[in-house]
PDB file of C-alpha atoms in Angstrom:
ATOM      1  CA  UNK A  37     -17.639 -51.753 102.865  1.00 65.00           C
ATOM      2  CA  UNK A  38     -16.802 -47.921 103.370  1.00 81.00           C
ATOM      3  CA  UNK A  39     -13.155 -47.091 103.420  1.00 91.00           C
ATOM      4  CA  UNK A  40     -12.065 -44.177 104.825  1.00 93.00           C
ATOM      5  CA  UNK A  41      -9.085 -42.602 106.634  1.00 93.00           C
ATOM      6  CA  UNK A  42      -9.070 -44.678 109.631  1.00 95.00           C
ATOM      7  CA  UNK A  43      -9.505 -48.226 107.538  1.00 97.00           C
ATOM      8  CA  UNK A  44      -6.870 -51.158 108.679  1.00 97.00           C
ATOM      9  CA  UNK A  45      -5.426 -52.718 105.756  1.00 98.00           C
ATOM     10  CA  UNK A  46      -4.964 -56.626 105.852  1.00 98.00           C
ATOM     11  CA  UNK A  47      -3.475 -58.686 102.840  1.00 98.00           C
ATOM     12  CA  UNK A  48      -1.901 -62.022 101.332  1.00 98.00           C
ATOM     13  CA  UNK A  49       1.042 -62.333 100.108  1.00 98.00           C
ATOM     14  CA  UNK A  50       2.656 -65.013  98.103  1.00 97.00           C
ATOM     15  CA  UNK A  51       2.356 -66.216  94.489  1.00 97.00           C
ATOM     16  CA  UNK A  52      -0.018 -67.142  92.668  1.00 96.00           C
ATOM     17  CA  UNK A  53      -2.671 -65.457  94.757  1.00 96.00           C
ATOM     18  CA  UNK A  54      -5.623 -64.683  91.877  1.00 94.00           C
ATOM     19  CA  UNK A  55      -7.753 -67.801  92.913  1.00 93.00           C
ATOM     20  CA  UNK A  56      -7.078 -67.306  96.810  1.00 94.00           C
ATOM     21  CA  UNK A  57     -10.963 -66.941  98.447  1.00 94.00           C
ATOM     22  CA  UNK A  58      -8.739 -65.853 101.521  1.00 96.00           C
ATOM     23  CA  UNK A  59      -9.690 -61.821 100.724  1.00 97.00           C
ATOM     24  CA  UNK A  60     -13.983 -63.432 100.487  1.00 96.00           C
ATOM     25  CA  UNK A  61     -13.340 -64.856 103.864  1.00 97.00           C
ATOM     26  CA  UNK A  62     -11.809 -62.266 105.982  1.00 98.00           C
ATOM     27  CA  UNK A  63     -13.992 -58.842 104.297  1.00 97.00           C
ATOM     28  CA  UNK A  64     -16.620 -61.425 105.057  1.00 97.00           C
ATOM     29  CA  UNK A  65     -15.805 -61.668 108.547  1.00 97.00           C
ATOM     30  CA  UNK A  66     -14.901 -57.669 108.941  1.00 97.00           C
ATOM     31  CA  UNK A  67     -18.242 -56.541 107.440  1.00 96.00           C
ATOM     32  CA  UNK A  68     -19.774 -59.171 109.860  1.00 96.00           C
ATOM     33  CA  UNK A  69     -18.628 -57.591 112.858  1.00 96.00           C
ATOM     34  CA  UNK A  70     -18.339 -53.711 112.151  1.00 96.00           C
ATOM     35  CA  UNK A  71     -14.601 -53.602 111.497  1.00 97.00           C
ATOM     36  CA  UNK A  72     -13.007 -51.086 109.694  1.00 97.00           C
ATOM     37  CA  UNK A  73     -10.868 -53.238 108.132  1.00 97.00           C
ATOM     38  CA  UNK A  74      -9.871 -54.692 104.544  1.00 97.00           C
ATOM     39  CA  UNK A  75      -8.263 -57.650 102.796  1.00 98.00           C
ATOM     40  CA  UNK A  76      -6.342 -57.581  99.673  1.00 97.00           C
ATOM     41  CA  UNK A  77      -4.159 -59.941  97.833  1.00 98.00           C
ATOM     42  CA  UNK A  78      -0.523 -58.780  96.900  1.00 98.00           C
ATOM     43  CA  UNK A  79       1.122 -61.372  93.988  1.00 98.00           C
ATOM     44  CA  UNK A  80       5.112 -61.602  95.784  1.00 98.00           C
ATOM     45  CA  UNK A  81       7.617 -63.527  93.706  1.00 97.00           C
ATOM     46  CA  UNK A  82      10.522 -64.509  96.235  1.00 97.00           C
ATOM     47  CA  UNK A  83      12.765 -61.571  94.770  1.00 97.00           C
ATOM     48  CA  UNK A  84      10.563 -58.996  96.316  1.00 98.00           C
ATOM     49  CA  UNK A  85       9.822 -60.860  99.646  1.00 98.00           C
ATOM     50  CA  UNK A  86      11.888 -58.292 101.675  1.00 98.00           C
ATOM     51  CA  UNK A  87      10.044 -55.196 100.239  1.00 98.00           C
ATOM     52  CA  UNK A  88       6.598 -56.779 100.715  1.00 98.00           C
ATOM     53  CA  UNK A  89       7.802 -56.883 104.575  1.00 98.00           C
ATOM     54  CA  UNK A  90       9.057 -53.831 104.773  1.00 98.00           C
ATOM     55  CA  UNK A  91       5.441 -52.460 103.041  1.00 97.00           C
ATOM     56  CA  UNK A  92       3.872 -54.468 106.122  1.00 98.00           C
ATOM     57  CA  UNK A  93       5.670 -52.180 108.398  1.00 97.00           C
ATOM     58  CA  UNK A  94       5.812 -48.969 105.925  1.00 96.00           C
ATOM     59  CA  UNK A  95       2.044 -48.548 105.472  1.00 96.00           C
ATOM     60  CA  UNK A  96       1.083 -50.351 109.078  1.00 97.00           C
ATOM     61  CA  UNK A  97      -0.914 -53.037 107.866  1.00 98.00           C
ATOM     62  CA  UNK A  98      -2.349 -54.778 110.628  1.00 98.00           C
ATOM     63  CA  UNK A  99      -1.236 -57.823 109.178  1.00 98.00           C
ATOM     64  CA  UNK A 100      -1.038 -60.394 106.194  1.00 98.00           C
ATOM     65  CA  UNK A 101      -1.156 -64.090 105.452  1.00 98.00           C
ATOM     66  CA  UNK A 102       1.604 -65.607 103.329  1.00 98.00           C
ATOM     67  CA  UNK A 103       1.374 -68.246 101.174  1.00 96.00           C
ATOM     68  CA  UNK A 104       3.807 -70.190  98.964  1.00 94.00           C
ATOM     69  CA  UNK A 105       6.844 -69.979  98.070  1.00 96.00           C
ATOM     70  CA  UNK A 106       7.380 -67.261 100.713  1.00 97.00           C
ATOM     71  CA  UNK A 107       6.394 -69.208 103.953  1.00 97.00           C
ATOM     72  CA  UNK A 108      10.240 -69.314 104.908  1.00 96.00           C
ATOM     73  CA  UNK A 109      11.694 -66.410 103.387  1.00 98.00           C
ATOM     74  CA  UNK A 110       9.990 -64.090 104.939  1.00 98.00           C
ATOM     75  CA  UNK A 111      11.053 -65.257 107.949  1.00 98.00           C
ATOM     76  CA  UNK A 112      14.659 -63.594 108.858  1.00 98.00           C
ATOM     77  CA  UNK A 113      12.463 -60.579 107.943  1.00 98.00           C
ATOM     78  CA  UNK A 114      10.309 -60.700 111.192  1.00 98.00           C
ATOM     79  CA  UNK A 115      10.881 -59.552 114.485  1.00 98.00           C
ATOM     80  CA  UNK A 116       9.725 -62.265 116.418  1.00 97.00           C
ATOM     81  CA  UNK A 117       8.409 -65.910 115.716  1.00 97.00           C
ATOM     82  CA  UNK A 118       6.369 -68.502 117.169  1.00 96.00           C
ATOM     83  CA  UNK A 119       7.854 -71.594 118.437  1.00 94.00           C
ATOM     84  CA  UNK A 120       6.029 -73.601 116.314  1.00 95.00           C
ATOM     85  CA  UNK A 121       6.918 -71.350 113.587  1.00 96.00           C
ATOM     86  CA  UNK A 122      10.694 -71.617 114.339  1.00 95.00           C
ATOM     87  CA  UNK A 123      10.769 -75.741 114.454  1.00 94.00           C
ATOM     88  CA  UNK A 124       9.107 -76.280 111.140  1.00 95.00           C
ATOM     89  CA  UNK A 125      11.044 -73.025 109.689  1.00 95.00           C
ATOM     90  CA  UNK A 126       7.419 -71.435 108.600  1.00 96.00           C
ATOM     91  CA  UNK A 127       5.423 -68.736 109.053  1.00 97.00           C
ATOM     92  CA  UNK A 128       1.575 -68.303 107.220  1.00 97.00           C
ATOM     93  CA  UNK A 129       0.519 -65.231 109.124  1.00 98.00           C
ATOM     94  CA  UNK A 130       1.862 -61.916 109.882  1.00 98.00           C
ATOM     95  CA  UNK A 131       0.821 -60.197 112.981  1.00 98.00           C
ATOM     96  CA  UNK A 132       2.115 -55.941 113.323  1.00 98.00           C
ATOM     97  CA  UNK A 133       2.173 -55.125 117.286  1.00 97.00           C
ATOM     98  CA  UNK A 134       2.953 -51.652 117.191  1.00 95.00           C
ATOM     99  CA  UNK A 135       5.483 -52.027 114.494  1.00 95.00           C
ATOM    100  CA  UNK A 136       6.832 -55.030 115.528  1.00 97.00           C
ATOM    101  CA  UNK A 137       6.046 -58.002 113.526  1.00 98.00           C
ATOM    102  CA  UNK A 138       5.168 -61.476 114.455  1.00 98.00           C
ATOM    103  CA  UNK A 139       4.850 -64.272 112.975  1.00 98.00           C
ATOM    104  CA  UNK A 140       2.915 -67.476 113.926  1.00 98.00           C
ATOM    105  CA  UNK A 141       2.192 -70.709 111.641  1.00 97.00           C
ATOM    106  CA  UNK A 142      -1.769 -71.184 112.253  1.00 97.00           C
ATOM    107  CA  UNK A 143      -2.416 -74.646 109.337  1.00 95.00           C
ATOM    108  CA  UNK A 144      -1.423 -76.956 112.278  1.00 96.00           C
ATOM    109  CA  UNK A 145      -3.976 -74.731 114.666  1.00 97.00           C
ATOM    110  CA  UNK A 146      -6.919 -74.919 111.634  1.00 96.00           C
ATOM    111  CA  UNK A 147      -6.055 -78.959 111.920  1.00 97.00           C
ATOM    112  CA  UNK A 148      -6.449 -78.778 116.137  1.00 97.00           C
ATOM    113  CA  UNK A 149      -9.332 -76.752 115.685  1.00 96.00           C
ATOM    114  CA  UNK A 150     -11.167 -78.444 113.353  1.00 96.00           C
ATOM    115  CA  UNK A 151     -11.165 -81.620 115.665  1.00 97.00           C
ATOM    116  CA  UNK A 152     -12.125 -78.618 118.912  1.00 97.00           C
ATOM    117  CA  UNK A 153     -14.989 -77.748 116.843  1.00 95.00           C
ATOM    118  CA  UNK A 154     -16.243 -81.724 116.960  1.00 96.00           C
ATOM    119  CA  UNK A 155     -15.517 -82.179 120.585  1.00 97.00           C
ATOM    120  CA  UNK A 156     -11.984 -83.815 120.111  1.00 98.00           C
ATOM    121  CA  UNK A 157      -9.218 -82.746 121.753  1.00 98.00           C
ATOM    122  CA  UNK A 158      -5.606 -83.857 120.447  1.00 98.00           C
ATOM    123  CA  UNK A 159      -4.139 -83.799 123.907  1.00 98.00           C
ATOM    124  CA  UNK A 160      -3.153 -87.549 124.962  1.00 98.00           C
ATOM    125  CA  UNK A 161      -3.937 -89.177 121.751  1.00 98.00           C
ATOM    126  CA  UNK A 162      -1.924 -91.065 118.808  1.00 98.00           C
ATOM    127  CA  UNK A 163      -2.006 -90.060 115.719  1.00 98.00           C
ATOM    128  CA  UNK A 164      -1.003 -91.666 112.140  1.00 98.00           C
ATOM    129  CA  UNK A 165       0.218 -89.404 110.346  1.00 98.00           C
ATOM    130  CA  UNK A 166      -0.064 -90.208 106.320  1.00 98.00           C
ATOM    131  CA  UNK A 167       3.114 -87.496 104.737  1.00 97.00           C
ATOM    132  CA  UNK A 168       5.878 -85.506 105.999  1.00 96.00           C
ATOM    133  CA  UNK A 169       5.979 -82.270 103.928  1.00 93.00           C
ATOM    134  CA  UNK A 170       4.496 -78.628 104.711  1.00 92.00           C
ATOM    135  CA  UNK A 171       0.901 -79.777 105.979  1.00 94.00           C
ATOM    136  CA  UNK A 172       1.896 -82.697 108.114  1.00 96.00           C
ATOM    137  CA  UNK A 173       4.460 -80.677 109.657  1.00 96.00           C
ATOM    138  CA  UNK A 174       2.465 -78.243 110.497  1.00 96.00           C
ATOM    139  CA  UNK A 175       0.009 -80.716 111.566  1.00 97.00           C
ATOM    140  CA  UNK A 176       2.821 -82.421 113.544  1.00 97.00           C
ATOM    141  CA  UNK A 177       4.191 -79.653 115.615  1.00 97.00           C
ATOM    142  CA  UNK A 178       0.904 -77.782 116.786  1.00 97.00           C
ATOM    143  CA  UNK A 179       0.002 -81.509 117.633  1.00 98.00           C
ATOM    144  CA  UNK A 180       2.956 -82.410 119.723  1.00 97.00           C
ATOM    145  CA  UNK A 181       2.970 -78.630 121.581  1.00 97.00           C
ATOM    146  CA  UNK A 182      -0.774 -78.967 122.486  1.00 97.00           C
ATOM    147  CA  UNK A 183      -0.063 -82.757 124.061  1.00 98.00           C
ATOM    148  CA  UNK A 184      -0.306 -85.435 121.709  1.00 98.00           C
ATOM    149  CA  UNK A 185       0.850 -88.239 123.188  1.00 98.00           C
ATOM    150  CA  UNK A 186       2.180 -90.074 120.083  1.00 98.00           C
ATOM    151  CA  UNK A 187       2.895 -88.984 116.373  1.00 98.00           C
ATOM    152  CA  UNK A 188       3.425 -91.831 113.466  1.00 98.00           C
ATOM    153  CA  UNK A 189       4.634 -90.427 110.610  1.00 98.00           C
ATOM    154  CA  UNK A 190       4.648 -92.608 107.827  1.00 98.00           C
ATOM    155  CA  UNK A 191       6.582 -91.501 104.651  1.00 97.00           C
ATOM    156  CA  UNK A 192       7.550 -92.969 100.901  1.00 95.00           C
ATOM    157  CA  UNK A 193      10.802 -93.560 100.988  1.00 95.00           C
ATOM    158  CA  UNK A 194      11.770 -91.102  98.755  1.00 91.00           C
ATOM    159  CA  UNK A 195      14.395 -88.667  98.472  1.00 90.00           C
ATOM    160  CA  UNK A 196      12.754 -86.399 101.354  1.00 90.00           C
ATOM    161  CA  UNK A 197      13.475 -89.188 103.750  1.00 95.00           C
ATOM    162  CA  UNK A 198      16.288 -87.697 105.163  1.00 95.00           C
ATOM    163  CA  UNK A 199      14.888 -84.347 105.293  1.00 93.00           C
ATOM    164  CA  UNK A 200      11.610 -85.789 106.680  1.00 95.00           C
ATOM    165  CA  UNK A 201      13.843 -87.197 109.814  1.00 96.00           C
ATOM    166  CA  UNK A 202      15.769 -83.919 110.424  1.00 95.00           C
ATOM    167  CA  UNK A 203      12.228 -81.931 110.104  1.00 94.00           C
ATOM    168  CA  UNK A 204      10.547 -84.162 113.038  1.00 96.00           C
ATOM    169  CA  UNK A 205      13.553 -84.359 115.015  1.00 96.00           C
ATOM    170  CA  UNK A 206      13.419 -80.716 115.040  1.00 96.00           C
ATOM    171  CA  UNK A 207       9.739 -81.102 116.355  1.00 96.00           C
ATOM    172  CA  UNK A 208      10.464 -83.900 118.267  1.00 96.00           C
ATOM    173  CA  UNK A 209      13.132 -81.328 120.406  1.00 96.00           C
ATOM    174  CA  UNK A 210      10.484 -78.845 120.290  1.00 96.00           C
ATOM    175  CA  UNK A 211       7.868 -81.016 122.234  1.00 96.00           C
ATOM    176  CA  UNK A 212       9.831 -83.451 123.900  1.00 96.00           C
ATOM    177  CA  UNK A 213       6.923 -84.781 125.845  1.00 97.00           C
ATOM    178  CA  UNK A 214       5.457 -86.130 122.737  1.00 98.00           C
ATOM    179  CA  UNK A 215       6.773 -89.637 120.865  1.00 97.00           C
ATOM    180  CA  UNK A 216       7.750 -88.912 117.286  1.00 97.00           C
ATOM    181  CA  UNK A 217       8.746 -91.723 114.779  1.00 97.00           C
ATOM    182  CA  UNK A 218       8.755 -91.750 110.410  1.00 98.00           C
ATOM    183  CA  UNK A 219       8.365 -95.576 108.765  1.00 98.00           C
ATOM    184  CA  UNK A 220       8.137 -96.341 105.355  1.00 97.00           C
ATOM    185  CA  UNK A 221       4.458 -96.050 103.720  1.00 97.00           C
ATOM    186  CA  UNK A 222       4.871 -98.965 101.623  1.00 96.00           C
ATOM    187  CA  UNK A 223       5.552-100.895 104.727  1.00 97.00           C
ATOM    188  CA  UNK A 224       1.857-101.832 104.939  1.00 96.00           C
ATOM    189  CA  UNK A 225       2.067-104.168 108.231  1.00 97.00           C
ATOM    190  CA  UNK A 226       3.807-101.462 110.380  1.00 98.00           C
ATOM    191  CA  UNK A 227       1.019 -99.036 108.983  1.00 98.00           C
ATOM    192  CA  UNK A 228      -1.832-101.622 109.932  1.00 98.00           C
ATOM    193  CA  UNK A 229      -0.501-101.935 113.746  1.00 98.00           C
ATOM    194  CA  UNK A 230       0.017 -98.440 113.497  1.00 98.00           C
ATOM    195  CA  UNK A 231      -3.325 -97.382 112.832  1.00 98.00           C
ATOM    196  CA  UNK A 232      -4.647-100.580 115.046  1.00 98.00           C
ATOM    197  CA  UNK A 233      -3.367 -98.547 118.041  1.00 98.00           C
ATOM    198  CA  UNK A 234      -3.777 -94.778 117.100  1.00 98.00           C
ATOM    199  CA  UNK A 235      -6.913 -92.794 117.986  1.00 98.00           C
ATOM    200  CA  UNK A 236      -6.499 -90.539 114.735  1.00 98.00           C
ATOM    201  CA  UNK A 237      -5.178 -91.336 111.447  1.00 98.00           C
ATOM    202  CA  UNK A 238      -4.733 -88.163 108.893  1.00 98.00           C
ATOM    203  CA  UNK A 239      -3.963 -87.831 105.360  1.00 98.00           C
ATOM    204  CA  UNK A 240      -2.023 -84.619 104.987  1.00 97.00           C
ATOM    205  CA  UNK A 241      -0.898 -85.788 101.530  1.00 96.00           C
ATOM    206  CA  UNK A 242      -1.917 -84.633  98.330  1.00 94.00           C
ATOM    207  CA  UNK A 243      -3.825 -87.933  97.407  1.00 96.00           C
ATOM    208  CA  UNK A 244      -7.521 -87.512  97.281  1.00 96.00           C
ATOM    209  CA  UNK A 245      -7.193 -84.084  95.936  1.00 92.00           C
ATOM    210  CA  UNK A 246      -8.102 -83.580  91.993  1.00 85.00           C
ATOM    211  CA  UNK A 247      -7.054 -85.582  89.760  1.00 89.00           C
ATOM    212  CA  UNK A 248      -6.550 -88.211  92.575  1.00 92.00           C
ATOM    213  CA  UNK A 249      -9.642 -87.794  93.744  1.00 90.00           C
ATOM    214  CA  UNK A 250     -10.503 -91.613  93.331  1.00 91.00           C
ATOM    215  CA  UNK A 251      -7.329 -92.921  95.123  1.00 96.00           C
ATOM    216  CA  UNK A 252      -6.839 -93.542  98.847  1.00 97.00           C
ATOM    217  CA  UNK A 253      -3.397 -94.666 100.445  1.00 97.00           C
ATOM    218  CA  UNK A 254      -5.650 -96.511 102.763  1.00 98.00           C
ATOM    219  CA  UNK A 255      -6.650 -99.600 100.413  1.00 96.00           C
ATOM    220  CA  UNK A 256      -6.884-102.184 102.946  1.00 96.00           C
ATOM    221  CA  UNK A 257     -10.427-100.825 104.554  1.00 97.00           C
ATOM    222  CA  UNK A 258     -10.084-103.611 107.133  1.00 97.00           C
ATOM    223  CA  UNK A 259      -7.506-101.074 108.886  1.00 98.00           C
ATOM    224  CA  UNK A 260     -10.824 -98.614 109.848  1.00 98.00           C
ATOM    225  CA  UNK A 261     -12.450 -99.611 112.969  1.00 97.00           C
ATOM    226  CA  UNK A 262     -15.773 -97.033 114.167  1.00 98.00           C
ATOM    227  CA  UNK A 263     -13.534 -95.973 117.517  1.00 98.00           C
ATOM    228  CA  UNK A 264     -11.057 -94.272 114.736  1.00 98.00           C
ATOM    229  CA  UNK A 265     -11.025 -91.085 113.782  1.00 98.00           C
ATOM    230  CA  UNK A 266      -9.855 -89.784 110.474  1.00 98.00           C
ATOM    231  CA  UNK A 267      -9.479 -86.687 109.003  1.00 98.00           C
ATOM    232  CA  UNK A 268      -8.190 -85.673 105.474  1.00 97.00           C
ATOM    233  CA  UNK A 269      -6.563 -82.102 104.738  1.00 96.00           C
ATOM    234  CA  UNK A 270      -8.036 -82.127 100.681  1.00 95.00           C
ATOM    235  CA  UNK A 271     -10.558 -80.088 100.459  1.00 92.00           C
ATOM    236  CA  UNK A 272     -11.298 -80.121  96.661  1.00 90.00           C
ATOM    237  CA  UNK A 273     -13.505 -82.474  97.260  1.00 92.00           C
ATOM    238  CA  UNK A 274     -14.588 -82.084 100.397  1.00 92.00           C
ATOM    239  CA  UNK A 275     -15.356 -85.719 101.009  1.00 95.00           C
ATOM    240  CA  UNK A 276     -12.350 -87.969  99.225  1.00 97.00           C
ATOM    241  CA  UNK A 277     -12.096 -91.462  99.383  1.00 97.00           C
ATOM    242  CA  UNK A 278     -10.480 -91.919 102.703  1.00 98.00           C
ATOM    243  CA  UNK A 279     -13.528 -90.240 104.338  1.00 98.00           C
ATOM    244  CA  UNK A 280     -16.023 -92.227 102.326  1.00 97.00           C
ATOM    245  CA  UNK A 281     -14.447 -95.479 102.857  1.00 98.00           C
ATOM    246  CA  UNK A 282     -13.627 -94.363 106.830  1.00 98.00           C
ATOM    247  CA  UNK A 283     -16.963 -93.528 107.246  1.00 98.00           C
ATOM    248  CA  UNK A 284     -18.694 -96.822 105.653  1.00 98.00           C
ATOM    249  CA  UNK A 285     -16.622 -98.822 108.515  1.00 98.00           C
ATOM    250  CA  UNK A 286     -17.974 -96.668 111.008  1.00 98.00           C
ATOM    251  CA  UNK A 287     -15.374 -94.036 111.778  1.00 98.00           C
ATOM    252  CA  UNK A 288     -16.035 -90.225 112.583  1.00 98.00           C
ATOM    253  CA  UNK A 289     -14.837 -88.021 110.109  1.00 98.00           C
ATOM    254  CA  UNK A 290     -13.175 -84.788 109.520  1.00 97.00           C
ATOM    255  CA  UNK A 291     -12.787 -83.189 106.273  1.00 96.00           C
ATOM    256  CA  UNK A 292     -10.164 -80.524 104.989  1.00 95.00           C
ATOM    257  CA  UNK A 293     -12.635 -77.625 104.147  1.00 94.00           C
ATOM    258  CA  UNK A 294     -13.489 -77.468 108.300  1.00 93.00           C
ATOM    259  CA  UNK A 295      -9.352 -77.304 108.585  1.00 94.00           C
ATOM    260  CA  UNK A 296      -8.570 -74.669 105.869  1.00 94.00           C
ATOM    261  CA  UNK A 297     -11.188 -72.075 107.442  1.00 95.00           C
ATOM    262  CA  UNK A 298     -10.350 -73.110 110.804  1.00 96.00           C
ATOM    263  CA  UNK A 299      -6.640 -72.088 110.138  1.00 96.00           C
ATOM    264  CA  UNK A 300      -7.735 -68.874 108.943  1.00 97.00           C
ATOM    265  CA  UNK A 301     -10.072 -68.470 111.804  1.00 97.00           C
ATOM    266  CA  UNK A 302      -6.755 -68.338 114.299  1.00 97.00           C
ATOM    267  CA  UNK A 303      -5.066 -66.222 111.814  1.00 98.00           C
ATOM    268  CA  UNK A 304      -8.680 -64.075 112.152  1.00 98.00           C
ATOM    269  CA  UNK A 305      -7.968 -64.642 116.223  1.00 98.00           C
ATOM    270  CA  UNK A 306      -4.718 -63.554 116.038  1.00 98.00           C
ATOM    271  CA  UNK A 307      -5.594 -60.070 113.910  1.00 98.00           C
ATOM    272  CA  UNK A 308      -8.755 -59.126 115.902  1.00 97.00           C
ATOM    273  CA  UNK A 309      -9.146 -60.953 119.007  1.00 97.00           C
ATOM    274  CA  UNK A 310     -12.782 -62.281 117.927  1.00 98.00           C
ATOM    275  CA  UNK A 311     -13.986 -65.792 116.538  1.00 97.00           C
ATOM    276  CA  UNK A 312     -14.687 -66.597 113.337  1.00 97.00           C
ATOM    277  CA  UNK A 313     -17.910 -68.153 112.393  1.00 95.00           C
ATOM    278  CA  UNK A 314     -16.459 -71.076 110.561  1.00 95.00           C
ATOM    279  CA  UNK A 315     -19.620 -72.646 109.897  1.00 93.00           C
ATOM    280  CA  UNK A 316     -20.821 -69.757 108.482  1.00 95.00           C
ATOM    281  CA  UNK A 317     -17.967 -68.989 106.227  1.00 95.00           C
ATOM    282  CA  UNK A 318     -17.880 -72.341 105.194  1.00 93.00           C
ATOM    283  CA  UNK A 319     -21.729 -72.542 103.574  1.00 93.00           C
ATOM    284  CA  UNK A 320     -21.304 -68.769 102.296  1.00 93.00           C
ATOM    285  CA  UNK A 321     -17.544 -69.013 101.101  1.00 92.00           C
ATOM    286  CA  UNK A 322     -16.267 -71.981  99.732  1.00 91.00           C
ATOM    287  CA  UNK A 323     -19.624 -73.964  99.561  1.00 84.00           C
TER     288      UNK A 323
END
């Protein structure tokens, strides 16, 4: 990579950022296609989040990812949000327009994507939706504005219940068009006729992910049937036990390393205009 006076600077923000592979990914990308461009990653505790904006717009990066704990805060910071960005009350990527800064939540696009990629589109189907936190809302909205028919939510619960409801009626007023509903994940009949009559079922919880990485909330493998599709959004490993037992009984599967480098592929979109090579960035990246 040569820097010189005409180099675009890109970065992360967010804390911890040490382990992120997000600054691999996108110099990856740059050097692939001639851009004069560079990622870094900036460690932001939440009491500097409004001078890590203003740095956005004081040294013209063309734009930055954001990771946690500053998804929201950096929000009444921006000029201008998405509208999926604005009914979850999240924003992972920073674009500057000529000053002006956007910002857009692309985890629910890497989730669309992913299933793109392997000929699926999300428009007119039912999903099951395993969690109701940052990833399945994410998953939940892009869903819902792209034409899901149907989301299922199913929950613990716990005491997020209440916050779950007021977080997917918020999506549900959002994308009107699509049916939204939360049940209780221990109710294990409403989650078998659930899943009985949804196209996709996803895990966007944390189980399957190290050290879970031998537990399923799917126990009952009876619920897979081949016509199902299910995807997972753990990537560490990349196949957990809900894909392995899914795809014993038949069903096509989608793992969470395709979605994590598919969301920053339409953060990549969104900065450049150009395509990422996911496949490629997946073998030489994170594999």
């Amino acid at each position: 990579m040569n820097i010189d006076g005409h180099t675009r600077l890109l970065g992360l923000i967010g804390t911890p950022v040490g382990h992120s592979k997000s600054p691999a990914m996108y110099n990856y990308c740059f050097e692939k296609y001639g851009l004069n461009c560079a990622y870094l990653a900036f460690d932001v505790d939440m009491e500097h989040v409004e001078d890590a904006v203003a740095a956005i717009r004081t040294f013209n990066l063309q734009g930055a990812n954001v990771t946690m704990p500053l998804k929201n805060a950096v929000i009444p910071y921006l000029d201008e949000v998405s509208p999926a960005s604005l009914a979850i009350g999240s924003v992972n990527t920073i674009v500057n327009r000529g000053g002006r800064l956007c910002g857009y939540v692309t985890d629910g696009m890497g989730y669309t994507g992913e299933l793109r990629r392997g000929g699926v589109e999300i428009a007119g189907k039912t999903v099951t939706l395993l969690g109701a936190g940052g990833a399945a809302s994410a998953i939940a909205i892009e869903a819902a504005l792209e034409g899901a028919k149907e989301i299922r939510v199913f929950n613990k619960r716990d005491a997020f219940w209440d916050r779950a409801l007021a977080n997917l009626k918020t999506i549900g007023e959002a994308a009107p068009a699509c049916k939204i509903s939360l049940s209780d994940l221990d109710d294990s009949e409403a989650l078998r006729e659930s899943i009985a009559g949804s196209d996709i079922l996803t895990n966007a919880t944390r189980v399957g992910m190290k050290p879970m990485d031998g537990e399923s909330l799917i126990t009952d493998t009876t619920m897979f049937r081949p016509e199902l599709i299910v995807t997972d959004v753990v990537y560490d490993p990349e196949e957990t036990k809900l894909l392995r037992d899914a795809k014993a009984a038949g069903c096509r599967t989608f793992d969470g390393l395709g979605m994590l480098v598919e969301q920053g592929a339409a953060s990549f979109k969104l900065y450049t205009g150009l395509d990422m090579p996911v496949g490629e960035v997946c073998d030489a990246i994170y594999r």
